[in-house]
Short mmCIF file of C-alpha atoms and ligand atoms in Angstrom, two decimals:
data_model
loop_
_atom_site.label_atom_id
_atom_site.label_comp_id
_atom_site.label_asym_id
_atom_site.label_seq_id
_atom_site.Cartn_x
_atom_site.Cartn_y
_atom_site.Cartn_z
CA UNK A 1 165.66 -81.54 -29.16
CA UNK A 2 162.96 -82.97 -26.76
CA UNK A 3 160.01 -81.35 -25.48
CA UNK A 4 161.98 -81.46 -21.41
CA UNK A 5 165.84 -80.18 -23.18
CA UNK A 6 164.12 -77.04 -24.69
CA UNK A 7 162.35 -76.47 -21.07
CA UNK A 8 165.25 -76.63 -18.70
CA UNK A 9 167.82 -74.92 -20.85
CA UNK A 10 164.80 -72.18 -20.76
CA UNK A 11 163.99 -71.97 -16.95
CA UNK A 12 167.80 -72.67 -15.73
CA UNK A 13 168.33 -69.14 -18.17
CA UNK A 14 165.33 -67.40 -16.68
CA UNK A 15 166.49 -68.10 -13.62
CA UNK A 16 169.79 -66.05 -14.27
CA UNK A 17 168.05 -63.20 -15.17
CA UNK A 18 165.20 -62.61 -12.78
CA UNK A 19 167.23 -63.75 -9.54
CA UNK A 20 168.08 -60.05 -8.93
CA UNK A 21 164.83 -58.41 -10.07
CA UNK A 22 163.14 -56.53 -7.62
CA UNK A 23 159.93 -55.20 -8.98
CA UNK A 24 157.40 -57.78 -8.70
CA UNK A 25 158.67 -59.32 -11.53
CA UNK A 26 161.83 -61.75 -9.96
CA UNK A 27 162.14 -65.60 -10.45
CA UNK A 28 159.82 -66.49 -8.14
CA UNK A 29 157.05 -65.00 -9.90
CA UNK A 30 158.15 -67.40 -12.56
CA UNK A 31 158.37 -70.18 -11.04
CA UNK A 32 154.81 -69.55 -9.60
CA UNK A 33 153.23 -68.59 -13.02
CA UNK A 34 154.49 -71.89 -14.34
CA UNK A 35 153.90 -74.41 -11.60
CA UNK A 36 150.05 -72.98 -11.59
CA UNK A 37 150.17 -72.70 -15.75
CA UNK A 38 150.90 -76.53 -15.26
CA UNK A 39 148.74 -76.98 -13.03
CA UNK A 40 145.71 -75.29 -15.45
CA UNK A 41 146.45 -77.36 -17.67
CA UNK A 42 146.05 -80.97 -16.28
CA UNK A 43 142.17 -79.94 -16.48
CA UNK A 44 141.82 -77.01 -18.95
CA UNK A 45 143.91 -78.90 -21.20
CA UNK A 46 146.26 -77.46 -24.20
CA UNK A 47 149.56 -78.25 -24.83
CA UNK A 48 151.91 -78.48 -22.13
CA UNK A 49 155.39 -77.66 -23.83
CA UNK A 50 154.11 -74.65 -25.21
CA UNK A 51 152.46 -73.65 -21.87
CA UNK A 52 155.11 -74.09 -20.18
CA UNK A 53 158.22 -71.82 -22.55
CA UNK A 54 156.03 -69.34 -22.86
CA UNK A 55 155.09 -69.85 -18.44
CA UNK A 56 158.94 -69.03 -18.06
CA UNK A 57 159.09 -66.01 -20.55
CA UNK A 58 155.95 -64.42 -20.44
CA UNK A 59 157.87 -61.27 -18.29
CA UNK A 60 161.47 -61.71 -20.44
CA UNK A 61 161.02 -57.81 -21.63
CA UNK A 62 158.00 -56.22 -19.69
CA UNK A 63 156.01 -52.66 -21.62
CA UNK A 64 156.88 -51.10 -18.14
CA UNK A 65 160.71 -50.87 -17.90
CA UNK A 66 161.01 -51.21 -22.05
CA UNK A 67 160.10 -47.73 -22.97
CA UNK A 68 156.61 -49.25 -23.71
CA UNK A 69 156.55 -51.66 -26.38
CA UNK A 70 153.57 -54.67 -25.80
CA UNK A 71 155.64 -56.66 -28.57
CA UNK A 72 159.18 -56.79 -27.40
CA UNK A 73 158.61 -59.42 -25.42
CA UNK A 74 157.35 -62.28 -27.24
CA UNK A 75 160.22 -61.04 -30.06
CA UNK A 76 162.71 -61.96 -27.59
CA UNK A 77 161.33 -65.04 -26.60
CA UNK A 78 161.26 -65.48 -30.41
CA UNK A 79 165.10 -65.33 -31.17
CA UNK A 80 165.77 -67.22 -27.70
CA UNK A 81 164.06 -70.19 -28.75
CA UNK A 82 165.27 -69.54 -32.01
CA UNK A 83 169.37 -69.70 -30.92
CA UNK A 84 168.27 -72.66 -29.50
CA UNK A 85 167.18 -75.00 -32.42
CA UNK A 86 163.42 -74.74 -31.73
CA UNK A 87 161.31 -75.19 -34.20
CA UNK A 88 159.60 -71.51 -35.53
CA UNK A 89 156.61 -72.85 -36.22
CA UNK A 90 156.68 -73.43 -31.72
CA UNK A 91 158.39 -70.58 -30.97
CA UNK A 92 155.76 -68.67 -32.98
CA UNK A 93 153.13 -70.03 -30.68
CA UNK A 94 154.61 -68.17 -27.87
CA UNK A 95 155.60 -64.98 -29.24
CA UNK A 96 151.88 -64.77 -29.88
CA UNK A 97 151.15 -65.77 -26.43
CA UNK A 98 153.42 -63.83 -24.33
CA UNK A 99 152.17 -60.38 -26.49
CA UNK A 100 148.89 -61.31 -25.61
CA UNK A 101 149.42 -62.62 -21.73
CA UNK A 102 150.34 -58.99 -20.24
CA UNK A 103 147.17 -56.65 -18.93
CA UNK A 104 145.99 -53.23 -20.62
CA UNK A 105 144.21 -51.33 -19.35
CA UNK A 106 140.39 -51.69 -17.01
CA UNK A 107 138.56 -50.42 -20.36
CA UNK A 108 141.17 -52.29 -23.00
CA UNK A 109 140.20 -55.68 -24.72
CA UNK A 110 142.30 -58.73 -23.54
CA UNK A 111 141.95 -61.05 -26.51
CA UNK A 112 143.44 -64.61 -26.44
CA UNK A 113 143.06 -66.72 -29.24
CA UNK A 114 144.39 -69.95 -28.05
CA UNK A 115 143.94 -72.55 -25.22
CA UNK A 116 147.81 -71.97 -24.09
CA UNK A 117 147.02 -68.16 -23.91
CA UNK A 118 144.70 -68.19 -21.87
CA UNK A 119 146.35 -70.34 -19.71
CA UNK A 120 149.80 -68.40 -19.18
CA UNK A 121 147.11 -64.83 -18.88
CA UNK A 122 145.38 -67.23 -15.90
CA UNK A 123 148.55 -68.29 -14.56
CA UNK A 124 150.28 -64.41 -14.38
CA UNK A 125 147.14 -62.60 -13.02
CA UNK A 126 146.18 -65.08 -10.50
CA UNK A 127 149.41 -64.33 -8.90
CA UNK A 128 148.31 -60.28 -8.76
CA UNK A 129 145.90 -61.63 -6.71
CA UNK A 130 145.26 -62.90 -3.13
CA UNK A 131 148.27 -62.30 -0.69
CA UNK A 132 150.26 -62.61 -2.90
CA UNK A 133 148.82 -59.89 -5.23
CA UNK A 134 148.59 -57.26 -2.21
CA UNK A 135 152.37 -58.59 -1.68
CA UNK A 136 153.40 -57.21 -5.85
CA UNK A 137 151.94 -54.27 -5.49
CA UNK A 138 152.80 -52.74 -2.29
CA UNK A 139 156.82 -53.90 -3.96
CA UNK A 140 156.04 -52.46 -6.91
CA UNK A 141 154.58 -48.90 -5.15
CA UNK A 142 157.67 -49.35 -3.57
CA UNK A 143 160.39 -49.74 -5.96
CA UNK A 144 158.65 -46.51 -8.00
CA UNK A 145 158.14 -44.00 -4.75
CA UNK A 146 154.96 -44.54 -3.85
CA UNK A 147 152.50 -43.49 -1.60
CA UNK A 148 150.09 -46.74 -0.15
CA UNK A 149 147.41 -44.59 -0.43
CA UNK A 150 146.41 -40.06 -0.66
CA UNK A 151 142.15 -40.48 -0.77
CA UNK A 152 142.41 -37.06 -2.17
CA UNK A 153 143.34 -39.22 -5.28
CA UNK A 154 141.12 -41.01 -7.20
CA UNK A 155 141.41 -44.00 -9.17
CA UNK A 156 140.83 -44.42 -13.11
CA UNK A 157 139.62 -46.30 -15.19
CA UNK A 158 142.16 -46.38 -18.46
CA UNK A 159 140.36 -46.94 -21.76
CA UNK A 160 143.85 -47.08 -23.52
CA UNK A 161 146.38 -48.63 -22.63
CA UNK A 162 148.94 -45.41 -23.15
CA UNK A 163 147.19 -44.02 -20.67
CA UNK A 164 146.81 -46.95 -18.73
CA UNK A 165 151.34 -47.49 -18.42
CA UNK A 166 151.03 -43.61 -18.34
CA UNK A 167 149.57 -43.35 -14.90
CA UNK A 168 151.48 -41.98 -11.85
CA UNK A 169 148.93 -42.98 -8.38
CA UNK A 170 149.48 -43.92 -5.46
CA UNK A 171 148.71 -48.56 -4.89
CA UNK A 172 145.93 -48.74 -3.20
CA UNK A 173 144.42 -47.77 -6.91
CA UNK A 174 146.46 -49.94 -8.58
CA UNK A 175 143.42 -52.76 -6.80
CA UNK A 176 140.74 -50.81 -8.44
CA UNK A 177 142.07 -49.80 -11.17
CA UNK A 178 143.64 -53.36 -12.09
CA UNK A 179 143.19 -55.95 -9.25
CA UNK A 180 139.93 -56.02 -8.89
CA UNK A 181 139.19 -56.25 -11.84
CA UNK A 182 141.42 -59.70 -12.93
CA UNK A 183 138.37 -62.20 -11.13
CA UNK A 184 135.89 -61.10 -14.00
CA UNK A 185 139.57 -61.48 -17.00
CA UNK A 186 139.92 -64.89 -16.14
CA UNK A 187 139.52 -66.63 -19.08
CA UNK A 188 139.20 -70.86 -17.27
CA UNK A 189 136.78 -72.53 -15.32
CA UNK A 190 140.07 -73.46 -12.93
CA UNK A 191 141.81 -70.45 -12.36
CA UNK A 192 137.69 -68.78 -12.03
CA UNK A 193 137.22 -71.20 -8.72
CA UNK A 194 140.75 -70.26 -7.02
CA UNK A 195 140.82 -66.35 -8.41
CA UNK A 196 136.60 -66.12 -6.10
CA UNK A 197 138.97 -66.94 -2.65
CA UNK A 198 142.03 -64.38 -3.87
CA UNK A 199 139.51 -61.91 -4.69
CA UNK A 200 137.19 -61.90 -0.91
CA UNK A 201 140.88 -61.90 0.37
CA UNK A 202 141.76 -58.99 -1.51
CA UNK A 203 137.76 -57.36 -0.55
CA UNK A 204 138.90 -58.03 3.00
CA UNK A 205 142.09 -56.47 2.62
CA UNK A 206 140.43 -53.48 1.86
CA UNK A 207 138.12 -53.74 3.92
CA UNK A 208 140.34 -53.85 7.00
CA UNK A 209 143.16 -50.79 5.54
CA UNK A 210 140.05 -48.61 5.66
CA UNK A 211 139.19 -49.22 8.77
CA UNK A 212 142.35 -48.27 10.22
CA UNK A 213 143.08 -45.21 7.93
CA UNK A 214 140.04 -44.20 9.40
CA UNK A 215 140.27 -44.73 12.76
CA UNK A 216 138.87 -42.76 15.35
CA UNK A 217 137.59 -43.24 18.84
P1 ADP B 1 152.27 -59.41 -14.78
O1 ADP B 1 153.07 -58.92 -14.28
O2 ADP B 1 151.22 -60.33 -13.59
O3 ADP B 1 152.14 -59.52 -16.14
P2 ADP B 1 152.52 -56.39 -14.44
O4 ADP B 1 153.75 -57.15 -15.41
O5 ADP B 1 151.65 -55.88 -15.13
O6 ADP B 1 151.91 -57.78 -13.85
O7 ADP B 1 152.89 -56.14 -12.96
C1 ADP B 1 153.92 -56.72 -12.08
C2 ADP B 1 153.68 -56.93 -10.81
O8 ADP B 1 153.47 -55.42 -10.45
C3 ADP B 1 152.08 -57.05 -10.72
O9 ADP B 1 151.94 -57.83 -8.87
C4 ADP B 1 151.07 -55.66 -10.55
O10 ADP B 1 149.94 -56.50 -9.97
C5 ADP B 1 151.81 -55.21 -10.23
N1 ADP B 1 152.18 -54.18 -10.86
C6 ADP B 1 151.57 -52.80 -11.33
N2 ADP B 1 151.85 -51.80 -12.06
C7 ADP B 1 150.86 -51.55 -10.85
C8 ADP B 1 151.11 -50.72 -9.94
N3 ADP B 1 150.32 -49.10 -10.60
N4 ADP B 1 150.94 -50.58 -8.93
C9 ADP B 1 150.83 -51.53 -7.33
N5 ADP B 1 151.15 -52.25 -8.40
C10 ADP B 1 151.34 -52.44 -9.46
NI1 NI B 2 154.13 -61.95 -14.85
#
């Protein structure tokens, strides 16, 4: 199977699987990450086929919804590729990327071992900030029944993946616990340039949100 065939097969499987997802991991998120990753590859390099597959498969199993496993996603992606008779060496690369991409807490180190992993991670992170990132955060909070904001609950910068994934807070805290930190965690120059603009929009949003919250005449 050539590169175009495997990518289009995985695309149609994932599109079907994610069409009805409402937790911020809908097909359109995957599609945006895929488009951004291929855009980043043009200036940053890396193997396009591996980047395309990892972008399409990066959320195939999410630790927030799979009982907490950080490695099941990579394993599922690997199996899917092998079942389509894909090369096991390349499928292994895709598995490795998927297991490295996810955000695991403010003070937890996020290692990426290849340019392909750095690009997919950047593309995923760019989709968590800016106007779309804001919309996704409140969609996620609403799905979990969380309040928009509660001034009595301050943010926590988590030291472990366990602490981060078990935290229950309001959505404004998510900005301080993750979204505002992402700019400094972007890997590639091209993503940093895009991220800077999206980050400024997050700050403007928070400023206006707080002004409206504390409105007094
Ligand atoms: P990604 O798909 O970018 O890897 P996640 O799987 O961590 O991101 O989360 C999916 C979306 O939901 C992201 O936009 C993320 O910022 C948002 N999200 C995750 N956890 C929370 C939370 N506790 N509160 C609000 N939004 C969240
Ligand atoms: Ni994602």
